[in-house]
Coordinates of C-alpha atoms and ligand atoms in Angstrom, one line a residue:
M48 CA 10.1 -9.1 -3.9
Q49 CA 7.7 -10.3 -6.6
Y50 CA 4.4 -12.0 -7.1
A51 CA 4.3 -15.1 -9.3
I52 CA 0.9 -15.7 -10.7
K53 CA -0.5 -18.5 -12.8
G54 CA -3.5 -17.0 -14.5
G55 CA -6.7 -18.5 -15.8
N56 CA -8.6 -19.4 -12.6
R57 CA -12.1 -18.0 -12.2
L58 CA -12.2 -16.3 -8.8
S59 CA -15.1 -17.1 -6.6
G60 CA -16.1 -16.9 -3.0
E61 CA -16.0 -14.2 -0.3
V62 CA -13.4 -11.7 0.6
Q63 CA -13.3 -9.4 3.7
I64 CA -12.4 -5.8 2.8
G65 CA -10.2 -3.9 5.3
G66 CA -10.2 -0.3 6.6
A67 CA -9.6 2.6 4.2
K68 CA -5.9 3.4 4.0
N69 CA -6.5 7.0 2.9
A70 CA -9.0 7.7 5.7
A71 CA -6.7 6.0 8.2
L72 CA -3.8 8.3 7.3
G73 CA -5.9 11.4 8.1
I74 CA -7.4 9.8 11.2
L75 CA -4.0 8.8 12.7
A76 CA -2.8 12.4 12.3
A77 CA -6.0 13.7 13.9
A78 CA -5.6 11.3 16.8
I79 CA -2.5 13.0 18.1
M80 CA -4.4 16.3 18.6
A81 CA -5.9 14.9 21.8
D82 CA -4.1 14.5 25.1
E83 CA -6.2 11.5 25.9
D84 CA -6.5 8.0 24.5
V85 CA -7.9 7.7 21.0
I86 CA -8.6 4.2 20.0
I87 CA -8.8 3.4 16.3
D88 CA -10.3 0.2 15.0
N89 CA -10.4 -1.4 11.5
L90 CA -7.0 0.0 10.8
P91 CA -5.4 -1.6 7.7
D92 CA -2.0 -3.2 8.4
V93 CA -0.2 -1.8 5.4
R94 CA 3.2 -0.1 5.0
D95 CA 2.0 3.6 4.7
I96 CA 0.1 3.3 7.9
N97 CA 3.0 1.7 9.8
V98 CA 5.3 4.4 8.6
L99 CA 3.0 7.1 9.8
L100 CA 2.6 5.4 13.2
E101 CA 6.4 5.3 13.5
A102 CA 6.6 9.0 12.7
I103 CA 4.1 10.0 15.4
Q104 CA 5.8 7.7 17.9
D105 CA 9.1 9.4 17.0
I106 CA 7.8 12.8 18.1
G107 CA 6.6 11.4 21.5
A108 CA 3.0 10.3 20.9
E109 CA 2.1 7.0 22.7
V110 CA 1.3 4.4 20.1
E111 CA 0.1 1.0 21.3
R112 CA -0.8 -1.7 18.7
V113 CA -3.7 -3.3 20.6
N114 CA -4.0 -5.9 17.9
R115 CA -3.3 -6.1 14.2
H116 CA -6.2 -3.8 13.3
E117 CA -6.5 -1.7 16.5
V118 CA -4.2 1.0 17.8
R119 CA -4.3 3.3 20.9
I120 CA -2.8 6.7 20.4
N121 CA -2.2 9.4 23.0
G122 CA -0.7 12.8 22.1
K123 CA -0.1 14.1 25.6
N124 CA 3.7 13.6 25.6
I125 CA 4.5 15.0 22.2
H126 CA 7.8 16.7 22.6
S127 CA 8.6 17.8 19.1
V128 CA 6.8 19.4 16.1
H129 CA 9.7 18.4 13.8
V130 CA 8.9 15.4 11.6
N131 CA 11.8 14.3 9.4
G132 CA 12.3 10.5 9.6
E133 CA 14.0 8.7 6.7
F134 CA 10.7 6.9 5.8
I135 CA 8.2 9.7 6.3
R136 CA 9.7 11.4 3.3
R137 CA 8.4 8.5 1.2
I138 CA 4.8 8.7 2.1
R139 CA 2.4 11.3 0.9
A140 CA 0.3 11.6 4.0
S141 CA 3.2 12.9 6.1
Y142 CA 1.7 16.3 5.2
Y143 CA -1.3 15.6 7.5
L144 CA 1.0 16.1 10.4
L145 CA 1.4 19.7 9.3
G146 CA -2.4 20.4 9.8
A147 CA -2.5 18.4 13.1
L148 CA 0.5 19.9 14.7
L149 CA -0.2 23.4 13.5
G150 CA -3.8 23.1 14.9
K151 CA -2.6 21.7 18.3
Y152 CA 0.7 23.5 18.9
R153 CA 0.6 26.4 16.4
K154 CA 3.8 25.2 14.9
A155 CA 4.8 22.3 12.6
E156 CA 7.9 21.4 10.6
V157 CA 7.4 18.5 8.3
A158 CA 9.5 17.0 5.5
L159 CA 8.0 17.6 2.1
P160 CA 5.9 14.6 1.1
G161 CA 6.8 11.8 -1.3
G162 CA 4.3 9.2 -2.4
C163 CA 3.5 7.4 -5.6
D164 CA 5.0 9.0 -8.8
I165 CA 1.8 9.6 -10.6
G166 CA 2.4 13.2 -11.7
V167 CA 3.4 16.6 -10.3
R168 CA 1.8 16.7 -6.9
P169 CA 1.9 20.3 -5.6
I170 CA 0.7 21.2 -2.1
D171 CA 0.1 24.9 -2.7
Q172 CA -3.6 24.6 -1.7
H173 CA -2.7 23.1 1.7
L174 CA -0.2 26.0 2.3
K175 CA -2.7 28.6 1.0
G176 CA -5.2 27.2 3.6
F177 CA -2.7 27.4 6.5
R178 CA -1.8 31.0 5.5
R179 CA -5.5 32.0 5.4
L180 CA -5.7 30.7 9.0
G181 CA -2.9 33.1 9.9
A182 CA 0.1 30.9 9.8
K183 CA 3.5 32.0 8.3
V184 CA 4.5 29.2 6.0
S185 CA 7.8 28.6 4.3
V186 CA 9.7 25.8 2.7
Q187 CA 13.3 25.5 4.1
Y188 CA 15.8 22.8 3.2
G189 CA 13.0 20.4 2.1
M190 CA 10.9 21.0 5.2
V191 CA 7.6 22.8 5.3
V192 CA 7.6 25.1 8.3
A193 CA 4.2 26.6 9.4
E194 CA 3.9 28.8 12.5
T195 CA 1.7 31.3 14.1
K196 CA 0.8 32.7 17.5
N197 CA -2.8 33.2 16.5
L198 CA -4.4 30.5 14.4
T199 CA -7.8 32.1 13.5
G200 CA -10.7 30.8 11.4
G201 CA -11.0 32.1 7.9
H202 CA -12.8 31.8 4.5
I203 CA -10.9 29.5 2.2
Y204 CA -11.7 28.7 -1.4
L205 CA -9.7 25.8 -2.9
D206 CA -8.7 26.4 -6.5
V207 CA -8.6 22.7 -7.2
V208 CA -10.6 20.0 -5.5
S209 CA -8.0 18.3 -3.3
V210 CA -8.5 15.5 -0.9
G211 CA -5.2 16.2 1.0
A212 CA -5.8 20.0 1.3
T213 CA -9.4 19.5 2.5
I214 CA -8.3 17.1 5.3
N215 CA -5.2 19.2 6.2
I216 CA -7.2 22.4 6.5
M217 CA -9.9 20.7 8.4
L218 CA -7.3 19.4 10.9
A219 CA -5.8 22.8 11.6
A220 CA -9.1 24.7 11.6
A221 CA -10.6 22.2 14.1
M222 CA -8.5 23.8 16.8
A223 CA -8.3 27.4 15.4
D224 CA -9.9 30.4 17.1
G225 CA -13.3 31.1 15.5
N226 CA -15.0 29.8 12.3
T227 CA -13.7 28.5 9.1
I228 CA -15.6 28.1 5.8
L229 CA -13.9 25.8 3.3
E230 CA -15.3 26.1 -0.2
N231 CA -14.8 23.8 -3.1
A232 CA -13.9 21.0 -0.7
A233 CA -13.3 17.4 -1.8
K234 CA -16.2 15.1 -1.0
E235 CA -14.5 11.7 -0.8
P236 CA -15.8 9.2 1.8
H237 CA -12.5 9.6 3.7
I238 CA -13.1 13.3 4.2
V239 CA -16.4 12.4 5.9
D240 CA -14.6 9.8 8.0
V241 CA -11.9 12.1 9.2
A242 CA -14.6 14.8 10.1
N243 CA -16.6 12.2 12.0
L244 CA -13.6 11.1 14.0
L245 CA -12.7 14.8 14.8
N246 CA -16.4 15.4 15.8
S247 CA -16.3 12.4 18.1
M248 CA -13.2 14.0 19.7
G249 CA -15.2 17.2 20.4
A250 CA -14.6 19.1 17.1
N251 CA -17.4 21.1 15.5
I252 CA -17.4 20.3 11.7
K253 CA -20.4 20.5 9.5
G254 CA -20.9 19.8 5.8
A255 CA -18.2 17.2 5.3
G256 CA -19.2 15.2 2.2
T257 CA -20.5 18.4 0.5
D258 CA -18.4 21.1 -1.2
V259 CA -18.8 23.6 1.7
I260 CA -17.4 22.6 5.1
R261 CA -18.0 24.8 8.1
I262 CA -15.7 24.4 11.1
K263 CA -16.1 26.1 14.5
G264 CA -12.8 25.9 16.2
V265 CA -12.6 24.4 19.7
K266 CA -9.9 24.8 22.4
K267 CA -9.4 21.1 23.1
L268 CA -10.1 17.7 21.6
H269 CA -10.7 14.7 23.8
G270 CA -10.3 10.9 23.6
T271 CA -12.6 8.6 21.6
T272 CA -13.0 5.2 20.1
Y273 CA -13.5 5.0 16.4
S274 CA -13.8 2.5 13.6
I275 CA -12.5 3.4 10.1
I276 CA -14.7 3.0 7.0
P277 CA -14.0 0.1 4.6
D278 CA -11.6 0.8 1.8
Q279 CA -13.3 1.9 -1.4
I280 CA -10.3 1.2 -3.6
E281 CA -9.4 -2.2 -2.1
A282 CA -13.1 -3.1 -2.7
G283 CA -13.1 -1.8 -6.2
T284 CA -9.9 -3.8 -7.0
F285 CA -11.6 -7.0 -5.9
M286 CA -14.7 -6.1 -7.9
V287 CA -12.6 -5.9 -11.0
S288 CA -10.9 -9.2 -10.1
A289 CA -14.3 -10.9 -10.6
A290 CA -14.8 -9.0 -13.9
V291 CA -11.4 -10.0 -15.4
T292 CA -11.6 -13.7 -14.4
N293 CA -15.3 -14.2 -15.3
G294 CA -15.6 -14.9 -11.6
D295 CA -18.2 -14.6 -8.8
V296 CA -16.9 -12.7 -5.9
T297 CA -18.7 -11.4 -2.8
L298 CA -17.1 -8.5 -0.9
K299 CA -17.9 -8.4 2.8
N300 CA -17.7 -5.3 5.0
V301 CA -18.2 -2.6 2.3
I302 CA -20.4 0.4 1.9
P303 CA -22.0 -0.1 -1.5
K304 CA -22.8 3.6 -1.8
H305 CA -19.1 4.3 -2.0
L306 CA -18.8 1.8 -4.9
E307 CA -21.5 3.1 -7.1
S308 CA -19.3 4.7 -9.8
I309 CA -17.3 1.4 -10.1
A310 CA -20.4 -0.8 -10.0
A311 CA -21.9 1.4 -12.8
K312 CA -19.0 0.8 -15.1
L313 CA -18.9 -2.9 -14.4
L314 CA -22.6 -3.1 -15.2
E315 CA -22.1 -1.3 -18.5
M316 CA -19.5 -3.9 -19.3
G317 CA -22.0 -6.7 -18.8
C318 CA -21.2 -7.8 -15.2
T319 CA -24.0 -8.6 -12.7
I320 CA -23.9 -6.7 -9.4
I321 CA -25.9 -7.6 -6.4
E322 CA -25.8 -5.2 -3.5
E323 CA -26.9 -5.8 0.1
D324 CA -26.4 -3.9 3.3
D325 CA -22.7 -4.3 3.7
T326 CA -21.8 -6.7 0.9
I327 CA -21.6 -6.5 -2.8
R328 CA -21.4 -9.4 -5.2
V329 CA -19.9 -9.1 -8.7
I330 CA -20.5 -11.9 -11.3
G331 CA -18.4 -11.7 -14.4
T332 CA -19.3 -12.5 -18.0
E333 CA -17.5 -14.2 -20.9
N334 CA -18.5 -11.2 -23.1
L335 CA -17.2 -8.0 -21.5
Q336 CA -18.4 -4.9 -23.5
N337 CA -16.4 -1.7 -24.1
T338 CA -17.3 1.5 -22.3
H339 CA -15.7 4.9 -21.5
V340 CA -14.4 6.1 -18.2
K341 CA -13.4 9.5 -17.0
T342 CA -11.7 9.9 -13.6
L343 CA -13.2 12.7 -11.5
P344 CA -13.4 13.7 -7.8
Y345 CA -16.0 11.8 -5.7
P346 CA -18.7 10.8 -6.5
G347 CA -17.1 10.5 -9.9
F348 CA -15.0 7.5 -11.0
P349 CA -11.9 7.4 -8.7
T350 CA -8.4 7.9 -10.2
D351 CA -7.2 5.2 -7.9
M352 CA -9.3 2.7 -9.8
Q353 CA -8.2 3.9 -13.3
P354 CA -5.4 1.3 -13.9
Q355 CA -7.6 -1.6 -12.7
I356 CA -10.6 -0.7 -14.9
T357 CA -8.2 -0.2 -17.8
V358 CA -7.0 -3.8 -17.3
A359 CA -10.7 -4.9 -17.5
L360 CA -11.6 -2.8 -20.5
S361 CA -8.6 -4.2 -22.4
L362 CA -10.4 -7.6 -22.3
A363 CA -13.7 -6.1 -23.6
H364 CA -15.1 -6.2 -27.1
G365 CA -14.5 -2.9 -29.0
T366 CA -12.6 0.2 -28.2
S367 CA -12.8 2.0 -24.9
L368 CA -11.6 5.4 -23.8
V369 CA -10.2 6.1 -20.4
T370 CA -9.6 9.8 -19.6
E371 CA -7.5 10.6 -16.6
S372 CA -8.4 14.1 -15.3
I373 CA -6.7 14.1 -11.8
F374 CA -3.1 13.1 -12.3
E375 CA -1.4 13.5 -15.7
N376 CA 1.3 10.8 -15.2
R377 CA -0.9 7.9 -14.4
F378 CA -0.6 5.8 -17.5
K379 CA 3.0 4.6 -17.0
Y380 CA 1.8 1.0 -16.4
V381 CA 0.5 0.9 -20.0
D382 CA 3.9 -0.1 -21.3
E383 CA 4.0 -3.0 -18.9
L384 CA 0.5 -4.1 -19.9
A385 CA 1.6 -4.0 -23.5
K386 CA 4.2 -6.8 -22.6
M387 CA 1.1 -8.9 -21.8
G388 CA -0.5 -8.2 -25.1
A389 CA -2.6 -5.1 -24.4
Q390 CA -3.3 -2.8 -27.3
I391 CA -3.5 0.7 -25.7
R392 CA -2.4 4.0 -27.1
V393 CA -2.1 6.9 -24.8
E394 CA -2.7 10.3 -26.3
S395 CA -2.2 13.1 -23.7
N396 CA -4.5 12.1 -20.8
V397 CA -6.6 9.6 -22.8
A398 CA -6.0 5.9 -23.2
V399 CA -7.5 4.4 -26.3
I400 CA -7.9 0.7 -25.6
D401 CA -8.6 -1.8 -28.3
G402 CA -10.0 -5.0 -26.7
I403 CA -8.0 -8.2 -26.9
S404 CA -9.2 -11.7 -26.3
H405 CA -6.7 -12.6 -23.6
Y406 CA -3.5 -11.5 -21.8
M407 CA -0.3 -13.5 -22.1
G408 CA 1.8 -14.0 -19.0
A409 CA 4.9 -11.9 -18.8
E410 CA 7.5 -10.3 -16.5
V411 CA 6.3 -6.8 -15.5
I412 CA 7.2 -4.2 -13.0
A413 CA 4.8 -2.4 -10.7
P414 CA 5.3 1.4 -11.3
D415 CA 3.2 2.5 -8.3
L416 CA 0.6 1.2 -5.9
R417 CA -2.7 1.0 -7.9
A418 CA -0.9 0.2 -11.2
G419 CA 0.8 -2.6 -9.4
A420 CA -2.5 -4.0 -8.3
A421 CA -3.8 -3.7 -11.8
L422 CA -0.9 -5.7 -13.2
V423 CA -1.7 -8.4 -10.7
L424 CA -5.3 -8.4 -12.0
A425 CA -4.0 -8.8 -15.6
G426 CA -1.8 -11.7 -14.4
L427 CA -4.9 -13.4 -12.9
A428 CA -6.6 -13.2 -16.2
A429 CA -3.6 -14.1 -18.3
D430 CA -2.6 -17.4 -20.0
G431 CA 0.4 -18.8 -18.3
I432 CA 2.8 -17.3 -15.7
T433 CA 3.1 -13.6 -14.8
I434 CA 5.8 -12.2 -12.6
V435 CA 5.0 -8.8 -11.0
D436 CA 8.2 -7.1 -9.7
D437 CA 8.6 -4.3 -7.2
I438 CA 5.5 -5.4 -5.1
K439 CA 6.7 -3.1 -2.3
Y440 CA 4.4 -0.5 -3.9
I441 CA 1.4 -2.8 -3.7
Q442 CA 2.2 -3.5 0.0
R443 CA 1.9 0.2 0.7
G444 CA -1.9 -0.1 0.3
Y445 CA -3.2 -3.7 0.1
E446 CA -3.1 -5.9 3.2
D447 CA -2.5 -9.6 2.5
F448 CA -3.3 -9.0 -1.2
D449 CA -2.0 -12.4 -2.3
E450 CA -3.6 -14.3 0.6
K451 CA -7.0 -12.7 -0.1
L452 CA -6.7 -13.6 -3.8
R453 CA -5.7 -17.2 -2.9
G454 CA -8.8 -17.4 -0.7
L455 CA -10.8 -16.7 -4.0
G456 CA -9.0 -19.5 -5.8
A457 CA -6.2 -17.5 -7.4
Q458 CA -2.7 -19.1 -7.9
I459 CA -0.4 -16.4 -6.6
E460 CA 2.6 -16.5 -4.4
M461 CA 5.1 -13.9 -3.0
I462 CA 8.6 -15.0 -4.2
N463 CA 12.0 -13.8 -3.3
D464 CA 14.3 -15.7 -5.7
D465 CA 14.6 -18.3 -8.4
H466 CA 14.3 -21.1 -5.8
D467 CA 10.8 -19.8 -4.8
L468 CA 9.8 -19.4 -8.4
R469 CA 10.8 -23.0 -9.2
K470 CA 8.7 -24.2 -6.2
F471 CA 5.8 -22.1 -7.4
L472 CA 6.0 -23.4 -11.0
I473 CA 6.1 -27.0 -9.7
S474 CA 3.0 -26.5 -7.5
A475 CA 1.0 -24.5 -10.1
V476 CA -1.4 -26.7 -11.9
Ligands
EPZ671 C1 -5.2 11.6 -2.4 O1 -4.0 12.2 -2.8 C2 -4.8 10.1 -2.2 N1 -3.8 9.9 -1.3 C3 -4.5 9.5 -3.6 O2 -4.4 8.1 -3.4 C4 -5.6 9.8 -4.6 O3 -5.2 9.4 -5.9 C5 -5.9 11.3 -4.6 O4 -6.2 11.7 -3.3 C6 -7.1 11.6 -5.5 O5 -8.3 10.9 -5.0 C7 -4.0 10.0 0.0 O6 -5.1 10.1 0.5 C8 -2.8 9.8 0.9 P1 -5.4 15.5 -4.2 P2 -3.8 13.7 -2.7 O7 -4.8 16.6 -3.4 O8 -4.5 14.2 -1.5 C9 -3.9 18.8 -7.5 C10 -3.4 6.0 -3.5 O9 -3.1 5.2 -4.5 N2 -3.4 19.6 -6.3 O10 -6.8 15.2 -4.2 O11 -2.3 14.0 -2.9 C11 -3.1 17.5 -7.7 O12 -1.9 17.7 -8.4 C12 -3.1 7.5 -3.6 O13 -3.9 5.6 -2.5 C13 -2.9 20.8 -6.5 O14 -2.8 21.4 -7.6 O15 -4.5 14.2 -4.0 C14 -4.1 16.6 -8.4 O16 -4.1 17.0 -9.7 C15 -2.3 7.8 -4.9 N3 -2.5 21.6 -5.4 C16 -5.4 17.1 -7.8 O17 -5.2 18.4 -7.2 C17 -2.6 21.0 -4.1 O18 -2.2 21.7 -3.1 C18 -6.0 16.1 -6.7 O19 -5.0 15.9 -5.7 C19 -3.1 19.7 -3.9 C20 -3.5 19.0 -5.0

């Protein structure tokens, strides 16, 4: 499947931002830890979420999709701690089932995680955490097996700031015997969201959102009703859509605090930003200015926004530097962007971007989720027609991406074949 885009329209209007995919993944895993109903609202309807829901249903959890954005989960009939579906291997967050099952049943066997190919993605810190809680952990035939009779609280220091390890250890420690102190924890908004959900299920977690998290283990978790926070990265992507099209876009249902690092960079580039309670408006400019960006753990600039901001900086006057400090392999999309006229050199983990006046439409391939979204943004800004191939990656994390963009005046369609393309070309004005 592909997106066909006719660029050049200034995007304007309002767009509703959905629930945070990466919070939802941790939250769904946490939900199976109770033997009562956990009702989750503001769930994004994207592929990674649906794969995880299938996986937890597979091991016996009740999963009822109340409506597109609400699900009821009940973990009381879970009959297996072995998770090895065909699809679960392709998503990264399968590893959260390790923490959840180990915490609840003292045993978990989960296929090693896949996910976007953005660099080597070890899970040593997750495993180190489980071991510190007393689990025996081994990797056997592509499965991680973690097991113990006594899961006990412990003092854990993370050697690298890891979102996944922080959430995973929090999940297991929530039901361990005794107290856990997790130091050098990640501080992303989704860490806080998973901790809030767990606390609303009866867990005792303090300090989420700071670099020291204290967890008092509890024997049981109970049912709850919970609404997921808005997606920081979906929001950021739409903010950049306004910047690259000299548009005027208002994002609804956001937490502006989570968007500060992105807003700061767009301001430096000359955009106007107007924040209200749960909306943020981005007004573009004809004269985008260069700036420098370095990806860092929250509250730094998110690595998941690196490709999108690079697309915008490529349209700015002067030379910009983008330093990727989280994942070493996250510049693969630059070759695709070059087909559209971008002038970017990558030296180690730094992209040196010489601004161009405009992109030219081209046929490009989405190498991963965020880079795929970034190529769509370039297509919206480009002269002529852009085809973005392999949009299955984009569908992992953006709900109705094309429809939301059309709502802002973009000309974009999902196409399957030449017939669809011809239809699009005739209708595009
Ligand atoms: C999460 O991945 C997100 N995925 C990623 O989003 C995001 O890019 C990343 O956090 C950083 O914000 C999910 O939440 C499902 P990390 P995660 O553990 O948890 C190293 C998207 O597009 N590390 O914070 O896998 C690691 O190699 C995706 O939505 C270890 O060395 O990332 C990396 O350099 C892509 N050992 C750094 O830490 C470990 O045990 C941060 O990784 C774990 C991580």
